[in-house]
PDB file of C-alpha atoms in Angstrom:
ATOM      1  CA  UNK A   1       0.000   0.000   0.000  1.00 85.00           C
ATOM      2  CA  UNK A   2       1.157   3.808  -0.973  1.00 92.00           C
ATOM      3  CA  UNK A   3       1.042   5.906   2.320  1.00 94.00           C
ATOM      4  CA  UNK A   4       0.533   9.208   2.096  1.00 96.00           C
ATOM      5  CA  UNK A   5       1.941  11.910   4.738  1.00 97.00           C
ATOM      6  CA  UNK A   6       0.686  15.283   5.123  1.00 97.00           C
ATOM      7  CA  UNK A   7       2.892  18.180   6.692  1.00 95.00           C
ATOM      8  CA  UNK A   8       1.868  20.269   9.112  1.00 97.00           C
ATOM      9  CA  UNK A   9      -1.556  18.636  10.812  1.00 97.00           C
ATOM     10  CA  UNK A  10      -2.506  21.639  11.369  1.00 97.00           C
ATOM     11  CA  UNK A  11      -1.158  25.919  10.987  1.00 96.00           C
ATOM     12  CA  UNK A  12      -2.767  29.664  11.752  1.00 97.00           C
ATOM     13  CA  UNK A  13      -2.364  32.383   9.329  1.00 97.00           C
ATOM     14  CA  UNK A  14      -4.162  35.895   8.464  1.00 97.00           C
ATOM     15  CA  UNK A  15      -5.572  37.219   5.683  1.00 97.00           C
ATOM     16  CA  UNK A  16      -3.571  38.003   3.275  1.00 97.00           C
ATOM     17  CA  UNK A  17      -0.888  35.654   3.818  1.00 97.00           C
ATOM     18  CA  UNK A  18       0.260  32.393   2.040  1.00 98.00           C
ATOM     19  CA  UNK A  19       0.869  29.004   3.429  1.00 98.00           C
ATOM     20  CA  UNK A  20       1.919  25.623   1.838  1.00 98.00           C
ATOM     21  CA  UNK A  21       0.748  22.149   2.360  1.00 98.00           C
ATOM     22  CA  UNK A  22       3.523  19.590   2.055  1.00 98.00           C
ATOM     23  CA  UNK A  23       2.191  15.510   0.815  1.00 98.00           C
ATOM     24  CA  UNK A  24       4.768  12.922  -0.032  1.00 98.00           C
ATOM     25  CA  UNK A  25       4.108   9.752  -0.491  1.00 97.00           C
ATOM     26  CA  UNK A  26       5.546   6.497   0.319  1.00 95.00           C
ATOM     27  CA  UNK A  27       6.910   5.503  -3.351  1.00 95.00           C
ATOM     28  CA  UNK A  28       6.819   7.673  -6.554  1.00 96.00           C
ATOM     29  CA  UNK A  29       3.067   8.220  -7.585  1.00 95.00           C
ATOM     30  CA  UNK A  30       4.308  10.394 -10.887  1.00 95.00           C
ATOM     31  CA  UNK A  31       2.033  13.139 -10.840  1.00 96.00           C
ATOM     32  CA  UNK A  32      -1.197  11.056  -9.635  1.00 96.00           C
ATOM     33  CA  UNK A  33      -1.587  13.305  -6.542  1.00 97.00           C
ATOM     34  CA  UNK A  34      -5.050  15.316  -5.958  1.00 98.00           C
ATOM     35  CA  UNK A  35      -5.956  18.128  -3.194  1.00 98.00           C
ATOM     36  CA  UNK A  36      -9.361  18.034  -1.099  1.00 98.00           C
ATOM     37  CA  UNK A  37     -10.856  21.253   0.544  1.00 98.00           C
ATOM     38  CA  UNK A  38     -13.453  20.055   3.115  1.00 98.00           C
ATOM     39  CA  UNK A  39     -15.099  22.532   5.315  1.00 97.00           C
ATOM     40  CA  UNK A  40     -17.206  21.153   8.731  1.00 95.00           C
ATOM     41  CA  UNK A  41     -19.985  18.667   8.307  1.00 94.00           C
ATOM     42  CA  UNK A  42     -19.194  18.772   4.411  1.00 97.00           C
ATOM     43  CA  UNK A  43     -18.024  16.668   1.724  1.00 97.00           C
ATOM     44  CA  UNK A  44     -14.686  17.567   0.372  1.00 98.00           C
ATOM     45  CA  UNK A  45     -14.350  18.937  -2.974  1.00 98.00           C
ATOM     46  CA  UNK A  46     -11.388  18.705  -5.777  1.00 98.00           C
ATOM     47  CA  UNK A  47      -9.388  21.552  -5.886  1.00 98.00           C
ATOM     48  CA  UNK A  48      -6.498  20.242  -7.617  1.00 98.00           C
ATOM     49  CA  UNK A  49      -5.583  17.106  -9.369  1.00 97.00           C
ATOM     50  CA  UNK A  50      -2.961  15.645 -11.682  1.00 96.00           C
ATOM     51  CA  UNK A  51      -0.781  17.313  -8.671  1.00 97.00           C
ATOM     52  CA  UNK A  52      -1.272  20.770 -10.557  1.00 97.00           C
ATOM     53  CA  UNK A  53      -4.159  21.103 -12.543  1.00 97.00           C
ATOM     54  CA  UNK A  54      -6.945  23.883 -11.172  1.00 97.00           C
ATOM     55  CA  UNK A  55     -10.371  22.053 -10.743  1.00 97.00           C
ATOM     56  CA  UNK A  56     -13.082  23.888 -12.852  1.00 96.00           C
ATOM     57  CA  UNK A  57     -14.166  26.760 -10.787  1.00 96.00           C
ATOM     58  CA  UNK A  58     -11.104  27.053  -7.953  1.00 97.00           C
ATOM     59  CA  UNK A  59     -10.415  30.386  -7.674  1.00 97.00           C
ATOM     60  CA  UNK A  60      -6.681  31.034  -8.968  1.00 97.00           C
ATOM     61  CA  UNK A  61      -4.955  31.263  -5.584  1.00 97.00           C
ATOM     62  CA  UNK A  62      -4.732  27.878  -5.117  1.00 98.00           C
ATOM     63  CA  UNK A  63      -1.910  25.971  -6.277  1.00 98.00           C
ATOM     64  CA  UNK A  64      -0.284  22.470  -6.530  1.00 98.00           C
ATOM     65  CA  UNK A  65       3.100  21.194  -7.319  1.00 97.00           C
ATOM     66  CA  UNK A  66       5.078  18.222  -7.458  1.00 97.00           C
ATOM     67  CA  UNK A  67       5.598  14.882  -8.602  1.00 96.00           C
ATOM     68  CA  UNK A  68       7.167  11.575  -7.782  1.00 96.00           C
ATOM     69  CA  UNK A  69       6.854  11.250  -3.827  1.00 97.00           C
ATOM     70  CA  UNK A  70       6.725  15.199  -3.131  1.00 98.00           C
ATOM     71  CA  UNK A  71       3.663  17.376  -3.525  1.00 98.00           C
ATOM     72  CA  UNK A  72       2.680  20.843  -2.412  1.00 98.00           C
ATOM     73  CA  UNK A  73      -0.202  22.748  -2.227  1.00 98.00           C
ATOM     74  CA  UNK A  74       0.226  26.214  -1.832  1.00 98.00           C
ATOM     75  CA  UNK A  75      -2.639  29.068  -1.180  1.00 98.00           C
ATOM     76  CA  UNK A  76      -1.665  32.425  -2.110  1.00 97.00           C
ATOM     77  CA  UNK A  77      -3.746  35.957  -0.880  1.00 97.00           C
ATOM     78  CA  UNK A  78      -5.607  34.008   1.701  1.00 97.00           C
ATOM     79  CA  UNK A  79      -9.224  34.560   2.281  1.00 97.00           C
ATOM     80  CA  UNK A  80     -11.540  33.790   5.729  1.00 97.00           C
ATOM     81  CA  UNK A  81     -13.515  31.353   2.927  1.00 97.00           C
ATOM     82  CA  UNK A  82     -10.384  29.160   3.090  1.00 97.00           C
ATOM     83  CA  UNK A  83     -10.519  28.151   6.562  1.00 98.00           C
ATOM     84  CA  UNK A  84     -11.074  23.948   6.109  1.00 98.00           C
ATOM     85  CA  UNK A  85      -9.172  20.845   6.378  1.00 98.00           C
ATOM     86  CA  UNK A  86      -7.275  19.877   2.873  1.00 98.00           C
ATOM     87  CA  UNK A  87      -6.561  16.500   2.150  1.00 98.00           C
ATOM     88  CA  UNK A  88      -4.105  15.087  -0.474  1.00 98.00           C
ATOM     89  CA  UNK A  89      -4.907  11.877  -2.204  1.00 97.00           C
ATOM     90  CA  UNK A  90      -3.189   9.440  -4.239  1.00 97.00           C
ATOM     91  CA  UNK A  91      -4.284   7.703  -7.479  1.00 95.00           C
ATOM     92  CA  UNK A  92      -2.072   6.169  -8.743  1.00 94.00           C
ATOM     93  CA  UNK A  93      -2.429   2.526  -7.127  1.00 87.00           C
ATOM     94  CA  UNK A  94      -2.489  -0.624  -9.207  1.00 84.00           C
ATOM     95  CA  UNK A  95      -5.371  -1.703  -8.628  1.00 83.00           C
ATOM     96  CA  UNK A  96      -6.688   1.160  -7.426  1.00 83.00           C
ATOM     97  CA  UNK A  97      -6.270   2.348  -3.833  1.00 87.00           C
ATOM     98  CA  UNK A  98      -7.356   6.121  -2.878  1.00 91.00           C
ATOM     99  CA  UNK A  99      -4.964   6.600   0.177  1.00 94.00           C
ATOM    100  CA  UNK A 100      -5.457   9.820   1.568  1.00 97.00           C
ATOM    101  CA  UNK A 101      -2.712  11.701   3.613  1.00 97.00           C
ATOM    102  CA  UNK A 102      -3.749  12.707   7.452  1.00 97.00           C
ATOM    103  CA  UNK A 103      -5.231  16.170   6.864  1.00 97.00           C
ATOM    104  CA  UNK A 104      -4.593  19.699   7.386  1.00 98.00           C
ATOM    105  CA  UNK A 105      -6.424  21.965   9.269  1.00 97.00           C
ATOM    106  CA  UNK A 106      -5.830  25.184   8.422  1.00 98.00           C
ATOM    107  CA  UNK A 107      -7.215  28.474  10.185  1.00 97.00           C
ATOM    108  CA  UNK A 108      -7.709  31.709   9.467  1.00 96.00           C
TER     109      UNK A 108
ATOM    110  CA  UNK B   1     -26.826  17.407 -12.577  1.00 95.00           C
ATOM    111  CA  UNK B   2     -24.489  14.170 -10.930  1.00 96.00           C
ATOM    112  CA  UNK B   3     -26.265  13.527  -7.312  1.00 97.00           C
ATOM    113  CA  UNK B   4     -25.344  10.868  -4.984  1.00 98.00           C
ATOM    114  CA  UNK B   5     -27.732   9.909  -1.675  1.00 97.00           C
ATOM    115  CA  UNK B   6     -26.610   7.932   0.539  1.00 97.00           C
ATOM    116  CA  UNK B   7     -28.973   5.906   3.522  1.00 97.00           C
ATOM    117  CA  UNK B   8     -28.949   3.206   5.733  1.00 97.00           C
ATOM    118  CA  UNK B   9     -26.689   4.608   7.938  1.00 96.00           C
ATOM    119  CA  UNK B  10     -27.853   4.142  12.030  1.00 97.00           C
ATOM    120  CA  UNK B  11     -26.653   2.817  15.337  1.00 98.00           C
ATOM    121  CA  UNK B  12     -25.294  -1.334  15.049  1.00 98.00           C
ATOM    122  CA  UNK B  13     -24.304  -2.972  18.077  1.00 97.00           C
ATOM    123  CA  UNK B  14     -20.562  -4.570  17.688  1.00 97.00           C
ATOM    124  CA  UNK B  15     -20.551  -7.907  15.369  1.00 97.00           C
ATOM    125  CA  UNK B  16     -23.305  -6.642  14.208  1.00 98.00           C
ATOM    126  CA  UNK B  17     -24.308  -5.829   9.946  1.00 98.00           C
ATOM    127  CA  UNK B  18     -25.204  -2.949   8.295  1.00 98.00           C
ATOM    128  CA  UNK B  19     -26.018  -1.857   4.484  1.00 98.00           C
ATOM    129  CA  UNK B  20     -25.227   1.626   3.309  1.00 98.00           C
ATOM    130  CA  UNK B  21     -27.385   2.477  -0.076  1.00 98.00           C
ATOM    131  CA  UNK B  22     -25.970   5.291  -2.589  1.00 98.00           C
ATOM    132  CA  UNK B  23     -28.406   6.381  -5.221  1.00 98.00           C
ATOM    133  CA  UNK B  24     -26.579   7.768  -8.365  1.00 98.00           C
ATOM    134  CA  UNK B  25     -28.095   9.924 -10.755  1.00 97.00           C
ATOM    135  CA  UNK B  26     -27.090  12.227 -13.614  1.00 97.00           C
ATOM    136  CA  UNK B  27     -24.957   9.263 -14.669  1.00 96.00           C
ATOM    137  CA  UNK B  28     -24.818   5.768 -15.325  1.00 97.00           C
ATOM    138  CA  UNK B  29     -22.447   4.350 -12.118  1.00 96.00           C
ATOM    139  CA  UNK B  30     -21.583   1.339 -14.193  1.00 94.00           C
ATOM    140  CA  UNK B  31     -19.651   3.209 -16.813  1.00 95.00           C
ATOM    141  CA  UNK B  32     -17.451   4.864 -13.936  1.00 96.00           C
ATOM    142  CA  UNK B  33     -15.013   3.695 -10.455  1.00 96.00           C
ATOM    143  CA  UNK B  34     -17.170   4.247  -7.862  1.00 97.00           C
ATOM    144  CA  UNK B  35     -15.783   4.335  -4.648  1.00 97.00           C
ATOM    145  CA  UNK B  36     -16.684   4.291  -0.620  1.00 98.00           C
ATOM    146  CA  UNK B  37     -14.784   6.815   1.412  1.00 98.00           C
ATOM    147  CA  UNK B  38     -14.893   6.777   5.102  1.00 98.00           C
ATOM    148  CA  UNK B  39     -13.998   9.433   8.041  1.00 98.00           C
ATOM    149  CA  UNK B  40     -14.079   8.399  11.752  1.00 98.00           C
ATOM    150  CA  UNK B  41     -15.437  11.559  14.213  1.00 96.00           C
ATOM    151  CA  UNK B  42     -12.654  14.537  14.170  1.00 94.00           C
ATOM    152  CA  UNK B  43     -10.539  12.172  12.046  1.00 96.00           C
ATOM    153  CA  UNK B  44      -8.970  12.192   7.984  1.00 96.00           C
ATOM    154  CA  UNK B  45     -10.495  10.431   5.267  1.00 97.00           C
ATOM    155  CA  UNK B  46      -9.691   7.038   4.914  1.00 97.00           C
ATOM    156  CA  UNK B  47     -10.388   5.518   1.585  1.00 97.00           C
ATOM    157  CA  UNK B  48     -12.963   2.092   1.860  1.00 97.00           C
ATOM    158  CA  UNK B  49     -13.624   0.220  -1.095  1.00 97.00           C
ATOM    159  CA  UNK B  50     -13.760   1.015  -5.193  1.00 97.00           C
ATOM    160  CA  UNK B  51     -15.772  -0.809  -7.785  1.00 96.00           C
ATOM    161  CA  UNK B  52     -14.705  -0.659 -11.349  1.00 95.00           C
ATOM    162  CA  UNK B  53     -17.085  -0.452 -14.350  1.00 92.00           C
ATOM    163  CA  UNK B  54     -16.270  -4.284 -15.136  1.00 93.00           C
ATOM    164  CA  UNK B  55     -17.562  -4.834 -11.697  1.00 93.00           C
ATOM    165  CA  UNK B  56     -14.574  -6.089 -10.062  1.00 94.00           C
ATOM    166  CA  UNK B  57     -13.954  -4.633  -6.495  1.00 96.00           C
ATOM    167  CA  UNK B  58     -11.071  -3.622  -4.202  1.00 95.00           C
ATOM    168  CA  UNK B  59     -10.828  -3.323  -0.427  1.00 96.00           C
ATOM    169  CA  UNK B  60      -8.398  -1.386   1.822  1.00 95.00           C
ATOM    170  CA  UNK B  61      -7.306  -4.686   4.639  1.00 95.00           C
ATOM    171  CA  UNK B  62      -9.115  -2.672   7.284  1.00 96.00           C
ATOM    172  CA  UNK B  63     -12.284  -4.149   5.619  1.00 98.00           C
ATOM    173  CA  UNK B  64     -11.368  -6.666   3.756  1.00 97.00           C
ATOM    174  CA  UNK B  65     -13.327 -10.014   4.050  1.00 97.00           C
ATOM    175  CA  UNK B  66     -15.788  -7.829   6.235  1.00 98.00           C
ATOM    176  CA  UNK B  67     -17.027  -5.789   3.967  1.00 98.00           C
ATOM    177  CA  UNK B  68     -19.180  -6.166   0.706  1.00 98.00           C
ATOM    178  CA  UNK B  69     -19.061  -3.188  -2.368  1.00 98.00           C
ATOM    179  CA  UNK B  70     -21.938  -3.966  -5.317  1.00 97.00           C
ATOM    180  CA  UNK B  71     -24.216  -2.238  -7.395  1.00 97.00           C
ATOM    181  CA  UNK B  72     -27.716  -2.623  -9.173  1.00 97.00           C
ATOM    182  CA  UNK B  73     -27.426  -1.330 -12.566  1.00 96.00           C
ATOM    183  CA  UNK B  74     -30.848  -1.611 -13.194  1.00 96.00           C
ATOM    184  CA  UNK B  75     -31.597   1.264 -10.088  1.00 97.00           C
ATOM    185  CA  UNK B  76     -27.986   2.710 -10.766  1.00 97.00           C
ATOM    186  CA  UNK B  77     -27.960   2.157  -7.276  1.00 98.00           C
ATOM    187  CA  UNK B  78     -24.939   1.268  -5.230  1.00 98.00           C
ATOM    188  CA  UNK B  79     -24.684  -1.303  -1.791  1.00 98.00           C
ATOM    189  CA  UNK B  80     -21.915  -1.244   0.884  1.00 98.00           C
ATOM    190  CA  UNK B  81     -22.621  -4.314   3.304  1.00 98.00           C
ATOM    191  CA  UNK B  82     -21.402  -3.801   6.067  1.00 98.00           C
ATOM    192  CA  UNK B  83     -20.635  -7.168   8.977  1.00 98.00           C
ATOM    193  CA  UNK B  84     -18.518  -8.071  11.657  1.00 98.00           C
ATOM    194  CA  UNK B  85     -18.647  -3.894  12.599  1.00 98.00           C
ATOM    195  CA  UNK B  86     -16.104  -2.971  15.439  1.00 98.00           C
ATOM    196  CA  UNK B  87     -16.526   0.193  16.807  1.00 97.00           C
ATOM    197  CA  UNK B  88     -13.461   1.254  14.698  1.00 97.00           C
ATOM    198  CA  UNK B  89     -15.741   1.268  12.137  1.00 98.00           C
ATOM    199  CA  UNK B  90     -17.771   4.289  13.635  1.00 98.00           C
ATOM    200  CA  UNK B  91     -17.831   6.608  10.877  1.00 98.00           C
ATOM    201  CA  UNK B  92     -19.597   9.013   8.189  1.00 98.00           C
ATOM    202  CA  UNK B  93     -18.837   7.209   5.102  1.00 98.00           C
ATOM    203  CA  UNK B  94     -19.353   8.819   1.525  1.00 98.00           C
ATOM    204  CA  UNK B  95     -20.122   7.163  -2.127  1.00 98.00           C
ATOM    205  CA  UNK B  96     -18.070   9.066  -4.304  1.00 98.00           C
ATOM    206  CA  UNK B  97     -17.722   9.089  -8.397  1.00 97.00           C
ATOM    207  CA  UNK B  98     -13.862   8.988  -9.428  1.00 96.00           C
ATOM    208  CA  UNK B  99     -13.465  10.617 -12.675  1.00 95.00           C
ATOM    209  CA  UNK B 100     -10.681   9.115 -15.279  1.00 91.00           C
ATOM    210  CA  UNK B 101     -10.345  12.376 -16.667  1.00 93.00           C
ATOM    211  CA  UNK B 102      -9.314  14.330 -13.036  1.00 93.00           C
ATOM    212  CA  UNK B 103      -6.862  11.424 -13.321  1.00 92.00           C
ATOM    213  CA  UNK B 104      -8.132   9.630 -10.932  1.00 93.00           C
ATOM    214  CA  UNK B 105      -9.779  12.359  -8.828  1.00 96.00           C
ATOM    215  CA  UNK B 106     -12.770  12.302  -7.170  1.00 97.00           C
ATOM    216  CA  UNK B 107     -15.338  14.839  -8.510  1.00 96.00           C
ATOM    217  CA  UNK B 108     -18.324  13.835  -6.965  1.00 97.00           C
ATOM    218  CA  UNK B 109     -19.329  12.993  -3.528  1.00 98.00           C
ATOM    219  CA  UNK B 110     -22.477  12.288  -1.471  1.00 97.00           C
ATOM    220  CA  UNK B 111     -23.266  13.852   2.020  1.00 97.00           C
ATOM    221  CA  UNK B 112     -22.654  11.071   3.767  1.00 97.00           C
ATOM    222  CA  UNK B 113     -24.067   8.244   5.420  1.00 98.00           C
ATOM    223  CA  UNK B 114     -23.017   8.139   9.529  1.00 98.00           C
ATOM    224  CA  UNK B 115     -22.571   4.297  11.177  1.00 98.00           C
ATOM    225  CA  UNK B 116     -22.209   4.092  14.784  1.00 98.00           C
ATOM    226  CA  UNK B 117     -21.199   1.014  15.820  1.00 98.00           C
ATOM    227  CA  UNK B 118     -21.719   0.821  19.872  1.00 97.00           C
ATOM    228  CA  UNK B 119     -23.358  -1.209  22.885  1.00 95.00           C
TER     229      UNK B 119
END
């Protein structure tokens, strides 16, 4: 099985600022590495995949890098709106296995 | 418009069984992965189970031989049965659509289905 580790659990910043998500992954996953926004008592929803491809409809701040066994997500100008856990996923298991890293909280 | 609904979700005594239902429409869910995601109370996700569109399943090992992923095509419907529940198993769990084109992504999730498995 392909773990997945997420960097920090959890981080405070202001409005404004920027932050970065770190995901790396237990063996090289190419660039089959996806981001998750999930906000209390909701679903998550695709931000990024392909490790830097903008979902339709994410607003341009957002960000994803990577590939092999280290990912980032970074969030640029943030806004109170972004204040949720993110979640990176892998997808590139053989048969298919959607390991998910820990989660980040992040706050606002 | 893609929705997913889950049900059957409820209080189950340990050892005991449960099936989760996840009604699919907007799509045909045996033309797509389809996949159950899981996430235990203040905890991450924690992927379940994923059925392909030949109709061959996988399992992660902390459900496998425990738990059951299949569908109805005729109610593009899909089942998650559920036995042998520990309380580990406590969780909302989600139906979820991957997409092939997001490379593997998942695009489209219900609102989940919560199982509380407790004496």
């Amino acid at each position: 099985d392909i773990q997945m580790t997420q960097s920090p659990s959890s981080l405070s910043a202001s409005v404004g600022d920027s932050v970065t998500i770190i995901c790396r992954a237990g063996q090289r996953i190419s660039f089959y590495l996806n981001w998750y926004q999930q906000k209390p008592g909701r679903a998550p929803k695709v931000l990024i995949y392909g490790a830097s491809t903008l979902h339709s409809g994410v607003p341009s701040r957002f960000s994803g890098s990577g590939s092999g066994t280290n990912f980032t997500l970074t969030i640029s100008n943030l806004q109170p709106e972004d204040s949720a856990t993110y979640h990176c996923q892998q997808s590139y298991s053989t048969p298919p296995m959607y390991t998910f890293g820990q989660g980040t909280k992040l706050e606002i | 418009e893609v929705q997913l609904v889950e049900s059957g979700g409820g209080l189950v005594q340990p050892g005991g069984s449960l099936r989760l239902s996840c009604a699919a429409s907007g799509f045909t869910v045996n033309s797509h992965y389809m996949t159950w995601v899981r996430q235990a109370p203040g905890k991450g996700l924690e992927w379940v189970s994923v059925i392909y569109d030949s109709g061959s399943t996988n399992y992660a090992d902390s459900v496998k031989g425990r738990f059951t992923f299949s569908r109805d095509n005729s109610k593009n419907t899909l089942y998650l049965q559920m036995t042998s529940l520990r309380a580990e198993d406590t969780a909302v769990y989600y139906c979820a659509k991957v997409s092939a084109i997001l490379k593997g992504a998942i695009d489209y999730w219900g609102q989940g289905a919560l199982v509380t498995v407790s004496s």
